[in-house]
mmCIF file of C-alpha atoms in Angstrom:
data_model
loop_
_atom_site.group_PDB
_atom_site.id
_atom_site.type_symbol
_atom_site.label_atom_id
_atom_site.label_comp_id
_atom_site.label_asym_id
_atom_site.label_seq_id
_atom_site.Cartn_x
_atom_site.Cartn_y
_atom_site.Cartn_z
ATOM 1 C CA MET M 13 124.515 -60.715 -22.763
ATOM 2 C CA LEU M 14 122.676 -60.313 -19.728
ATOM 3 C CA GLU M 15 118.843 -60.550 -20.014
ATOM 4 C CA VAL M 16 116.287 -58.526 -17.445
ATOM 5 C CA LYS M 17 113.172 -60.005 -17.178
ATOM 6 C CA LYS M 18 110.379 -58.302 -15.273
ATOM 7 C CA THR M 19 108.164 -59.588 -12.948
ATOM 8 C CA SER M 20 104.322 -58.974 -12.386
ATOM 9 C CA ALA M 21 103.550 -56.363 -9.362
ATOM 10 C CA ARG M 22 102.435 -57.358 -6.007
ATOM 11 C CA HIS M 23 102.790 -60.728 -6.919
ATOM 12 C CA PRO M 24 105.860 -62.514 -5.131
ATOM 13 C CA GLN M 25 105.150 -65.883 -6.694
ATOM 14 C CA SER M 26 106.389 -64.470 -9.796
ATOM 15 C CA ASN M 27 109.885 -63.767 -8.078
ATOM 16 C CA GLY M 28 110.015 -67.489 -6.266
ATOM 17 C CA GLN M 29 113.851 -67.752 -5.979
ATOM 18 C CA ALA M 30 114.393 -64.233 -4.202
ATOM 19 C CA GLU M 31 111.029 -64.773 -1.991
ATOM 20 C CA ALA M 32 111.975 -68.206 -0.978
ATOM 21 C CA ILE M 33 115.545 -67.288 0.476
ATOM 22 C CA ASN M 34 113.849 -64.175 1.975
ATOM 23 C CA LYS M 35 111.281 -66.458 3.604
ATOM 24 C CA THR M 36 114.310 -69.032 4.912
ATOM 25 C CA LEU M 37 116.173 -66.144 6.251
ATOM 26 C CA VAL M 38 113.461 -64.543 8.030
ATOM 27 C CA LYS M 39 112.578 -67.946 9.872
ATOM 28 C CA MET M 40 116.124 -68.449 10.833
ATOM 29 C CA VAL M 41 116.461 -65.140 12.427
ATOM 30 C CA TRP M 42 113.155 -65.707 14.149
ATOM 31 C CA ALA M 43 114.563 -68.937 15.717
ATOM 32 C CA TYR M 44 117.562 -67.820 16.213
ATOM 33 C CA LEU M 45 116.510 -65.015 18.345
ATOM 34 C CA VAL M 46 113.490 -66.619 20.019
ATOM 35 C CA GLY M 47 111.400 -63.320 19.747
ATOM 36 C CA GLU M 48 114.187 -60.804 20.599
ATOM 37 C CA GLN M 49 114.595 -58.147 18.177
ATOM 38 C CA ASP M 50 117.266 -56.031 19.104
ATOM 39 C CA GLU M 51 120.367 -55.822 16.994
ATOM 40 C CA TRP M 52 118.775 -59.093 14.764
ATOM 41 C CA ASP M 53 120.781 -57.510 12.166
ATOM 42 C CA GLN M 54 124.318 -58.259 13.556
ATOM 43 C CA ASN M 55 123.717 -62.113 13.533
ATOM 44 C CA LEU M 56 122.707 -62.442 9.803
ATOM 45 C CA GLY M 57 126.600 -62.827 9.008
ATOM 46 C CA CYS M 58 126.474 -66.239 11.138
ATOM 47 C CA LEU M 59 122.688 -67.555 9.973
ATOM 48 C CA ALA M 60 124.033 -66.754 6.273
ATOM 49 C CA GLY M 61 127.291 -68.706 6.810
ATOM 50 C CA ALA M 62 124.775 -71.504 8.106
ATOM 51 C CA TYR M 63 122.468 -71.592 5.067
ATOM 52 C CA ARG M 64 125.098 -71.739 2.537
ATOM 53 C CA SER M 65 126.580 -74.849 4.250
ATOM 54 C CA THR M 66 123.347 -76.547 4.723
ATOM 55 C CA PRO M 67 122.316 -78.884 1.625
ATOM 56 C CA ASN M 68 119.275 -77.148 -0.062
ATOM 57 C CA GLU M 69 115.991 -79.153 -0.267
ATOM 58 C CA SER M 70 116.012 -78.839 -4.229
ATOM 59 C CA THR M 71 119.613 -79.274 -5.304
ATOM 60 C CA ARG M 72 120.574 -81.773 -2.401
ATOM 61 C CA LEU M 73 123.758 -79.671 -2.187
ATOM 62 C CA THR M 74 125.179 -77.020 -0.399
ATOM 63 C CA PRO M 75 125.176 -73.535 -1.696
ATOM 64 C CA ASN M 76 129.181 -73.164 -0.817
ATOM 65 C CA LEU M 77 129.728 -76.389 -3.243
ATOM 66 C CA LEU M 78 127.619 -74.839 -5.988
ATOM 67 C CA ALA M 79 129.172 -71.671 -5.672
ATOM 68 C CA ILE M 80 132.964 -72.248 -4.730
ATOM 69 C CA GLY M 81 133.422 -76.017 -5.784
ATOM 70 C CA ARG M 82 134.347 -76.942 -2.178
ATOM 71 C CA GLU M 83 132.461 -77.073 1.497
ATOM 72 C CA VAL M 84 133.952 -74.180 3.925
ATOM 73 C CA ARG M 85 135.716 -75.140 7.074
ATOM 74 C CA LEU M 86 133.009 -74.993 9.928
ATOM 75 C CA PRO M 87 134.154 -73.673 13.566
ATOM 76 C CA ALA M 88 133.705 -77.639 14.441
ATOM 77 C CA ASP M 89 136.290 -78.560 11.759
ATOM 78 C CA VAL M 90 138.824 -75.976 13.248
ATOM 79 C CA ILE M 91 138.464 -77.345 16.818
ATOM 80 C CA PHE M 92 137.968 -80.945 15.893
ATOM 81 C CA GLY M 93 139.896 -81.374 12.636
ATOM 82 C CA ARG M 94 138.649 -82.720 9.310
ATOM 83 C CA LYS M 95 140.427 -85.660 7.313
ATOM 84 C CA ASP M 96 140.891 -83.168 4.382
ATOM 85 C CA MET M 97 142.624 -80.499 6.459
ATOM 86 C CA ASN M 98 145.305 -82.859 7.304
ATOM 87 C CA ALA M 99 146.405 -83.842 3.823
ATOM 88 C CA GLU M 100 150.482 -84.276 3.662
ATOM 89 C CA GLU M 101 150.917 -83.020 0.162
ATOM 90 C CA THR M 102 149.652 -79.270 -0.724
ATOM 91 C CA PRO M 103 148.341 -79.820 -4.583
ATOM 92 C CA SER M 104 150.109 -77.568 -7.404
ATOM 93 C CA TYR M 105 148.158 -74.527 -8.371
ATOM 94 C CA ALA M 106 147.075 -76.196 -11.638
ATOM 95 C CA CYS M 107 145.911 -79.304 -9.987
ATOM 96 C CA TYR M 108 143.777 -77.015 -8.230
ATOM 97 C CA ILE M 109 142.229 -75.322 -10.732
ATOM 98 C CA GLU M 110 141.506 -78.415 -12.331
ATOM 99 C CA ASP M 111 140.295 -79.794 -9.292
ATOM 100 C CA LEU M 112 137.857 -77.060 -8.531
ATOM 101 C CA LYS M 113 136.635 -77.455 -12.133
ATOM 102 C CA ASP M 114 135.628 -80.772 -11.988
ATOM 103 C CA ASN M 115 134.024 -80.319 -8.502
ATOM 104 C CA LEU M 116 132.034 -77.442 -9.811
ATOM 105 C CA HIS M 117 131.256 -79.183 -13.004
ATOM 106 C CA SER M 118 129.737 -82.242 -11.384
ATOM 107 C CA ALA M 119 127.879 -80.403 -8.497
ATOM 108 C CA HIS M 120 125.953 -78.145 -11.397
ATOM 109 C CA GLU M 121 125.411 -81.286 -13.222
ATOM 110 C CA VAL M 122 123.568 -82.923 -9.903
ATOM 111 C CA ALA M 123 121.923 -79.706 -9.231
ATOM 112 C CA ARG M 124 120.685 -79.395 -12.825
ATOM 113 C CA ARG M 125 119.005 -83.068 -12.341
ATOM 114 C CA TYR M 126 117.608 -82.534 -9.158
ATOM 115 C CA LEU M 127 116.325 -79.099 -10.303
ATOM 116 C CA LYS M 128 114.597 -80.537 -13.150
ATOM 117 C CA ASN M 129 112.809 -83.037 -11.403
ATOM 118 C CA ASN M 130 111.689 -80.938 -8.449
ATOM 119 C CA ALA M 131 110.536 -78.029 -10.986
ATOM 120 C CA LYS M 132 108.188 -80.844 -12.972
ATOM 121 C CA ARG M 133 106.743 -81.988 -9.717
ATOM 122 C CA SER M 134 106.159 -78.353 -8.307
ATOM 123 C CA LYS M 135 104.564 -77.931 -11.873
ATOM 124 C CA GLN M 136 102.299 -80.956 -11.357
ATOM 125 C CA LEU M 137 101.297 -79.703 -7.773
ATOM 126 C CA TYR M 138 100.689 -76.253 -9.244
ATOM 127 C CA ASP M 139 98.547 -77.242 -12.346
ATOM 128 C CA ALA M 140 96.190 -79.522 -10.469
ATOM 129 C CA ARG M 141 95.342 -76.526 -7.944
ATOM 130 C CA GLN M 142 94.667 -74.114 -10.471
ATOM 131 C CA SER M 143 91.661 -73.489 -12.535
ATOM 132 C CA PHE M 144 93.532 -72.781 -15.797
ATOM 133 C CA TYR M 145 92.363 -70.308 -18.605
ATOM 134 C CA ARG M 146 94.459 -69.897 -21.680
ATOM 135 C CA TYR M 147 94.197 -66.203 -22.417
ATOM 136 C CA GLU M 148 95.389 -65.041 -25.985
ATOM 137 C CA VAL M 149 96.587 -61.828 -27.307
ATOM 138 C CA GLY M 150 93.724 -60.007 -28.458
ATOM 139 C CA ASP M 151 91.383 -61.352 -25.397
ATOM 140 C CA ALA M 152 89.270 -59.037 -23.493
ATOM 141 C CA VAL M 153 90.105 -59.201 -19.889
ATOM 142 C CA TRP M 154 88.934 -57.988 -16.568
ATOM 143 C CA CYS M 155 91.962 -57.054 -14.335
ATOM 144 C CA LEU M 156 91.949 -56.929 -10.564
ATOM 145 C CA ASN M 157 91.828 -53.730 -9.032
ATOM 146 C CA GLU M 158 94.576 -53.184 -6.409
ATOM 147 C CA SER M 159 94.425 -49.465 -6.271
ATOM 148 C CA ARG M 160 93.312 -48.067 -3.234
ATOM 149 C CA LYS M 161 91.494 -44.490 -2.217
ATOM 150 C CA VAL M 162 91.721 -42.818 0.728
ATOM 151 C CA GLY M 163 88.616 -42.967 2.809
ATOM 152 C CA VAL M 164 86.868 -45.499 0.984
ATOM 153 C CA MET M 165 86.754 -49.077 2.299
ATOM 154 C CA PRO M 166 88.536 -51.732 -0.045
ATOM 155 C CA LYS M 167 85.401 -53.992 0.187
ATOM 156 C CA LEU M 168 83.300 -51.194 -1.443
ATOM 157 C CA GLN M 169 85.460 -50.792 -4.225
ATOM 158 C CA LYS M 170 85.259 -52.585 -7.901
ATOM 159 C CA ALA M 171 86.832 -56.041 -7.413
ATOM 160 C CA PHE M 172 88.066 -55.654 -10.784
ATOM 161 C CA GLU M 173 88.433 -53.252 -13.708
ATOM 162 C CA GLY M 174 87.952 -53.117 -17.439
ATOM 163 C CA PRO M 175 87.325 -54.306 -20.114
ATOM 164 C CA ASN M 176 91.007 -54.192 -20.899
ATOM 165 C CA LEU M 177 93.175 -56.095 -23.640
ATOM 166 C CA VAL M 178 95.550 -58.363 -23.596
ATOM 167 C CA LYS M 179 98.282 -56.434 -25.400
ATOM 168 C CA LYS M 180 101.275 -59.366 -25.284
ATOM 169 C CA LYS M 181 101.601 -62.765 -24.244
ATOM 170 C CA GLN M 182 104.880 -63.075 -21.901
ATOM 171 C CA SER M 183 104.549 -66.692 -21.072
ATOM 172 C CA ASP M 184 101.350 -68.853 -20.132
ATOM 173 C CA LEU M 185 100.999 -66.900 -16.901
ATOM 174 C CA SER M 186 102.342 -63.297 -17.386
ATOM 175 C CA PHE M 187 100.417 -60.673 -19.832
ATOM 176 C CA VAL M 188 101.222 -57.200 -20.794
ATOM 177 C CA ILE M 189 97.588 -55.672 -20.600
ATOM 178 C CA GLN M 190 96.664 -52.199 -22.190
ATOM 179 C CA MET M 191 94.118 -50.491 -19.793
ATOM 180 C CA ASP M 192 93.103 -47.658 -21.708
ATOM 181 C CA ARG M 193 92.858 -45.956 -25.631
ATOM 182 C CA GLN M 194 96.135 -44.127 -24.532
ATOM 183 C CA GLY M 195 98.302 -47.232 -24.688
ATOM 184 C CA ARG M 196 98.924 -47.285 -20.712
ATOM 185 C CA GLU M 197 100.117 -50.919 -20.004
ATOM 186 C CA ARG M 198 100.531 -53.279 -17.173
ATOM 187 C CA LEU M 199 102.091 -56.660 -16.316
ATOM 188 C CA PHE M 200 99.772 -58.901 -14.616
ATOM 189 C CA HIS M 201 99.834 -62.449 -13.562
ATOM 190 C CA HIS M 202 97.177 -64.897 -14.809
ATOM 191 C CA ASN M 203 95.621 -65.191 -11.366
ATOM 192 C CA LYS M 204 94.781 -61.457 -11.523
ATOM 193 C CA LEU M 205 92.578 -61.725 -14.936
ATOM 194 C CA LYS M 206 89.081 -62.911 -15.744
ATOM 195 C CA PRO M 207 88.049 -63.316 -19.233
ATOM 196 C CA TYR M 208 85.514 -60.596 -20.304
ATOM 197 C CA ARG M 209 82.334 -62.321 -21.380
ATOM 198 C CA GLY M 210 80.073 -59.209 -22.182
ATOM 199 C CA GLU M 211 79.240 -57.863 -25.894
ATOM 200 C CA ASN M 212 79.734 -53.757 -25.085
ATOM 201 C CA LEU M 213 83.194 -53.653 -25.804
ATOM 202 C CA PRO M 214 85.020 -50.171 -25.829
ATOM 203 C CA LYS M 215 85.411 -49.111 -29.616
ATOM 204 C CA TRP M 216 89.319 -48.837 -29.052
ATOM 205 C CA ILE M 217 89.349 -52.588 -28.136
ATOM 206 C CA ILE M 218 87.580 -53.551 -31.215
ATOM 207 C CA SER M 219 89.823 -51.759 -33.512
ATOM 208 C CA LEU M 220 92.794 -52.595 -31.672
ATOM 209 C CA ALA M 221 92.411 -56.301 -31.463
ATOM 210 C CA LYS M 222 91.853 -56.734 -35.081
ATOM 211 C CA LYS M 223 95.452 -55.502 -35.618
ATOM 212 C CA LEU M 224 96.856 -57.760 -33.319
#
Protein backbone atom coordinates (compact mmCIF):
# COMPACT_ATOMS: atom_id res chain seq x y z
CA MET A 1 0.00 0.00 0.00
CA LEU A 2 1.28 3.44 -0.94
CA GLU A 3 2.15 5.58 2.09
CA VAL A 4 1.88 9.34 1.67
CA LYS A 5 4.27 11.37 3.81
CA LYS A 6 4.01 15.14 4.27
CA THR A 7 6.95 17.49 4.54
CA SER A 8 7.15 20.62 6.68
CA ALA A 9 6.12 23.80 4.86
CA ARG A 10 8.68 26.27 3.50
CA HIS A 11 11.52 23.85 4.18
CA PRO A 12 12.82 22.44 0.87
CA GLN A 13 15.43 20.33 2.66
CA SER A 14 12.60 18.03 3.77
CA ASN A 15 11.99 17.04 0.15
CA GLY A 16 15.62 16.69 -0.86
CA GLN A 17 15.23 14.33 -3.83
CA ALA A 18 12.75 16.54 -5.67
CA GLU A 19 14.71 19.70 -4.87
CA ALA A 20 17.96 18.10 -6.07
CA ILE A 21 16.58 17.21 -9.50
CA ASN A 22 14.93 20.66 -9.82
CA LYS A 23 18.23 22.34 -8.99
CA THR A 24 20.08 20.19 -11.52
CA LEU A 25 17.55 20.87 -14.30
CA VAL A 26 17.64 24.61 -13.67
CA LYS A 27 21.44 24.57 -13.98
CA MET A 28 21.20 22.56 -17.21
CA VAL A 29 18.62 24.94 -18.71
CA TRP A 30 20.72 27.95 -17.75
CA ALA A 31 23.91 26.48 -19.22
CA TYR A 32 22.18 25.29 -22.39
CA LEU A 33 20.44 28.59 -23.15
CA VAL A 34 23.37 30.81 -22.11
CA GLY A 35 21.11 33.45 -20.62
CA GLU A 36 18.43 33.36 -23.34
CA GLN A 37 15.00 32.64 -21.85
CA ASP A 38 12.80 32.51 -24.96
CA GLU A 39 10.99 29.19 -25.50
CA TRP A 40 13.20 27.47 -22.92
CA ASP A 41 10.57 24.79 -22.29
CA GLN A 42 11.06 23.41 -25.81
CA ASN A 43 14.53 22.24 -24.79
CA LEU A 44 13.45 20.22 -21.74
CA GLY A 45 13.14 17.00 -23.75
CA CYS A 46 16.76 16.86 -24.87
CA LEU A 47 18.01 18.08 -21.48
CA ALA A 48 16.03 15.41 -19.66
CA GLY A 49 17.44 12.82 -22.06
CA ALA A 50 20.97 14.01 -21.28
CA TYR A 51 20.28 13.80 -17.55
CA ARG A 52 18.87 10.27 -17.80
CA SER A 53 21.94 9.04 -19.68
CA THR A 54 24.46 10.56 -17.26
CA PRO A 55 25.75 8.58 -14.23
CA ASN A 56 24.38 9.92 -10.97
CA GLU A 57 26.90 11.09 -8.37
CA SER A 58 25.22 9.11 -5.57
CA THR A 59 24.36 5.83 -7.35
CA ARG A 60 27.23 5.89 -9.90
CA LEU A 61 24.69 4.61 -12.45
CA THR A 62 22.48 6.30 -15.04
CA PRO A 63 18.74 6.80 -14.41
CA ASN A 64 18.10 4.90 -17.66
CA LEU A 65 19.82 1.79 -16.37
CA LEU A 66 18.00 1.93 -13.04
CA ALA A 67 14.59 2.56 -14.61
CA ILE A 68 14.54 0.36 -17.73
CA GLY A 69 17.48 -1.99 -17.19
CA ARG A 70 19.59 -0.78 -20.13
CA GLU A 71 21.26 2.24 -21.63
CA VAL A 72 19.37 4.04 -24.40
CA ARG A 73 20.79 4.69 -27.85
CA LEU A 74 22.16 8.20 -28.07
CA PRO A 75 22.48 10.15 -31.35
CA ALA A 76 26.23 9.39 -31.42
CA ASP A 77 25.48 5.65 -31.09
CA VAL A 78 23.13 5.78 -34.08
CA ILE A 79 25.63 7.73 -36.21
CA PHE A 80 28.84 5.89 -35.31
CA GLY A 81 27.40 2.60 -34.10
CA ARG A 82 27.87 0.71 -30.85
CA LYS A 83 29.03 -2.85 -30.18
CA ASP A 84 25.71 -4.14 -28.82
CA MET A 85 23.83 -2.63 -31.80
CA ASN A 86 25.57 -5.00 -34.23
CA ALA A 87 24.64 -8.26 -32.52
CA GLU A 88 23.97 -10.98 -35.07
CA GLU A 89 21.55 -13.00 -32.95
CA THR A 90 18.26 -11.57 -31.74
CA PRO A 91 17.42 -13.00 -28.30
CA SER A 92 14.10 -14.70 -27.71
CA TYR A 93 11.39 -12.94 -25.71
CA ALA A 94 12.01 -15.13 -22.66
CA CYS A 95 15.77 -14.56 -22.76
CA TYR A 96 15.31 -10.81 -23.17
CA ILE A 97 13.01 -10.63 -20.13
CA GLU A 98 15.37 -12.75 -18.04
CA ASP A 99 18.38 -10.62 -18.98
CA LEU A 100 16.40 -7.45 -18.27
CA LYS A 101 15.44 -8.69 -14.79
CA ASP A 102 19.07 -9.59 -14.05
CA ASN A 103 20.29 -6.19 -15.23
CA LEU A 104 17.71 -4.33 -13.11
CA HIS A 105 18.45 -6.46 -10.05
CA SER A 106 22.22 -5.92 -10.36
CA ALA A 107 21.83 -2.19 -11.00
CA HIS A 108 19.55 -1.71 -8.00
CA GLU A 109 21.91 -3.66 -5.72
CA VAL A 110 24.82 -1.45 -6.76
CA ALA A 111 22.71 1.71 -6.36
CA ARG A 112 21.55 0.70 -2.86
CA ARG A 113 25.13 0.11 -1.76
CA TYR A 114 26.33 3.49 -3.00
CA LEU A 115 23.23 5.30 -1.67
CA LYS A 116 23.71 3.79 1.77
CA ASN A 117 27.32 4.95 1.92
CA ASN A 118 26.40 8.38 0.56
CA ALA A 119 23.54 8.80 3.07
CA LYS A 120 25.86 7.93 5.95
CA ARG A 121 28.43 10.47 4.77
CA SER A 122 25.77 13.17 4.27
CA LYS A 123 24.38 12.58 7.77
CA GLN A 124 27.83 12.92 9.32
CA LEU A 125 28.41 16.20 7.51
CA TYR A 126 24.94 17.51 8.46
CA ASP A 127 25.28 16.52 12.13
CA ALA A 128 28.68 18.17 12.33
CA ARG A 129 27.11 21.50 11.27
CA GLN A 130 24.05 21.37 13.49
CA SER A 131 23.57 22.37 17.10
CA PHE A 132 21.14 19.59 17.90
CA TYR A 133 18.43 19.79 20.57
CA ARG A 134 16.27 16.70 21.10
CA TYR A 135 12.62 17.68 21.44
CA GLU A 136 10.17 15.24 22.98
CA VAL A 137 6.37 15.00 22.98
CA GLY A 138 5.00 17.36 25.63
CA ASP A 139 7.83 19.91 25.34
CA ALA A 140 6.96 23.60 25.13
CA VAL A 141 8.61 25.34 22.18
CA TRP A 142 8.88 28.59 20.29
CA CYS A 143 8.02 28.34 16.56
CA LEU A 144 9.54 30.49 13.83
CA ASN A 145 7.04 33.15 12.78
CA GLU A 146 6.86 33.04 8.98
CA SER A 147 3.60 34.93 8.54
CA ARG A 148 3.78 38.36 6.95
CA LYS A 149 1.39 41.25 7.53
CA VAL A 150 0.67 43.84 4.87
CA GLY A 151 2.19 47.18 5.77
CA VAL A 152 4.41 45.76 8.53
CA MET A 153 8.15 45.27 7.99
CA PRO A 154 9.17 41.63 8.59
CA LYS A 155 12.13 42.77 10.70
CA LEU A 156 9.73 44.53 13.09
CA GLN A 157 7.58 41.43 13.64
CA LYS A 158 8.20 38.86 16.34
CA ALA A 159 10.75 36.31 15.13
CA PHE A 160 9.10 33.47 17.06
CA GLU A 161 5.58 32.75 18.28
CA GLY A 162 4.43 30.69 21.22
CA PRO A 163 4.84 29.02 23.53
CA ASN A 164 3.39 26.02 21.68
CA LEU A 165 3.35 22.30 22.38
CA VAL A 166 5.09 19.36 20.70
CA LYS A 167 2.09 17.12 19.99
CA LYS A 168 3.75 14.39 17.90
CA LYS A 169 7.27 13.42 16.92
CA GLN A 170 7.39 12.22 13.30
CA SER A 171 11.18 11.87 13.27
CA ASP A 172 14.22 13.40 14.95
CA LEU A 173 13.78 16.42 12.65
CA SER A 174 10.02 16.77 12.05
CA PHE A 175 7.42 17.60 14.72
CA VAL A 176 3.67 18.22 14.80
CA ILE A 177 3.11 21.34 16.92
CA GLN A 178 -0.19 22.33 18.52
CA MET A 179 -0.43 26.09 18.13
CA ASP A 180 -3.37 26.96 20.41
CA ARG A 181 -6.02 25.60 22.78
CA GLN A 182 -8.42 25.06 19.84
CA GLY A 183 -6.17 22.28 18.57
CA ARG A 184 -4.70 23.95 15.47
CA GLU A 185 -1.65 21.96 14.36
CA ARG A 186 1.31 22.56 12.05
CA LEU A 187 4.29 20.51 10.95
CA PHE A 188 7.68 22.11 11.76
CA HIS A 189 11.26 21.18 11.00
CA HIS A 190 13.77 21.02 13.84
CA ASN A 191 15.66 24.13 12.74
CA LYS A 192 12.50 26.27 13.00
CA LEU A 193 11.97 25.50 16.69
CA LYS A 194 13.52 26.78 19.91
CA PRO A 195 13.05 25.29 23.38
CA TYR A 196 10.84 27.34 25.72
CA ARG A 197 12.77 28.22 28.90
CA GLY A 198 10.12 30.26 30.71
CA GLU A 199 7.89 29.29 33.63
CA ASN A 200 4.63 31.07 32.71
CA LEU A 201 3.12 28.41 30.47
CA PRO A 202 -0.49 28.78 29.30
CA LYS A 203 -2.88 26.52 31.21
CA TRP A 204 -3.87 24.58 28.09
CA ILE A 205 -0.23 23.53 27.52
CA ILE A 206 0.19 22.39 31.13
CA SER A 207 -3.06 20.43 31.02
CA LEU A 208 -2.43 18.81 27.65
CA ALA A 209 1.22 17.98 28.33
CA LYS A 210 0.16 15.81 31.30
CA LYS A 211 -2.04 13.70 29.00
CA LEU A 212 0.62 13.06 26.35
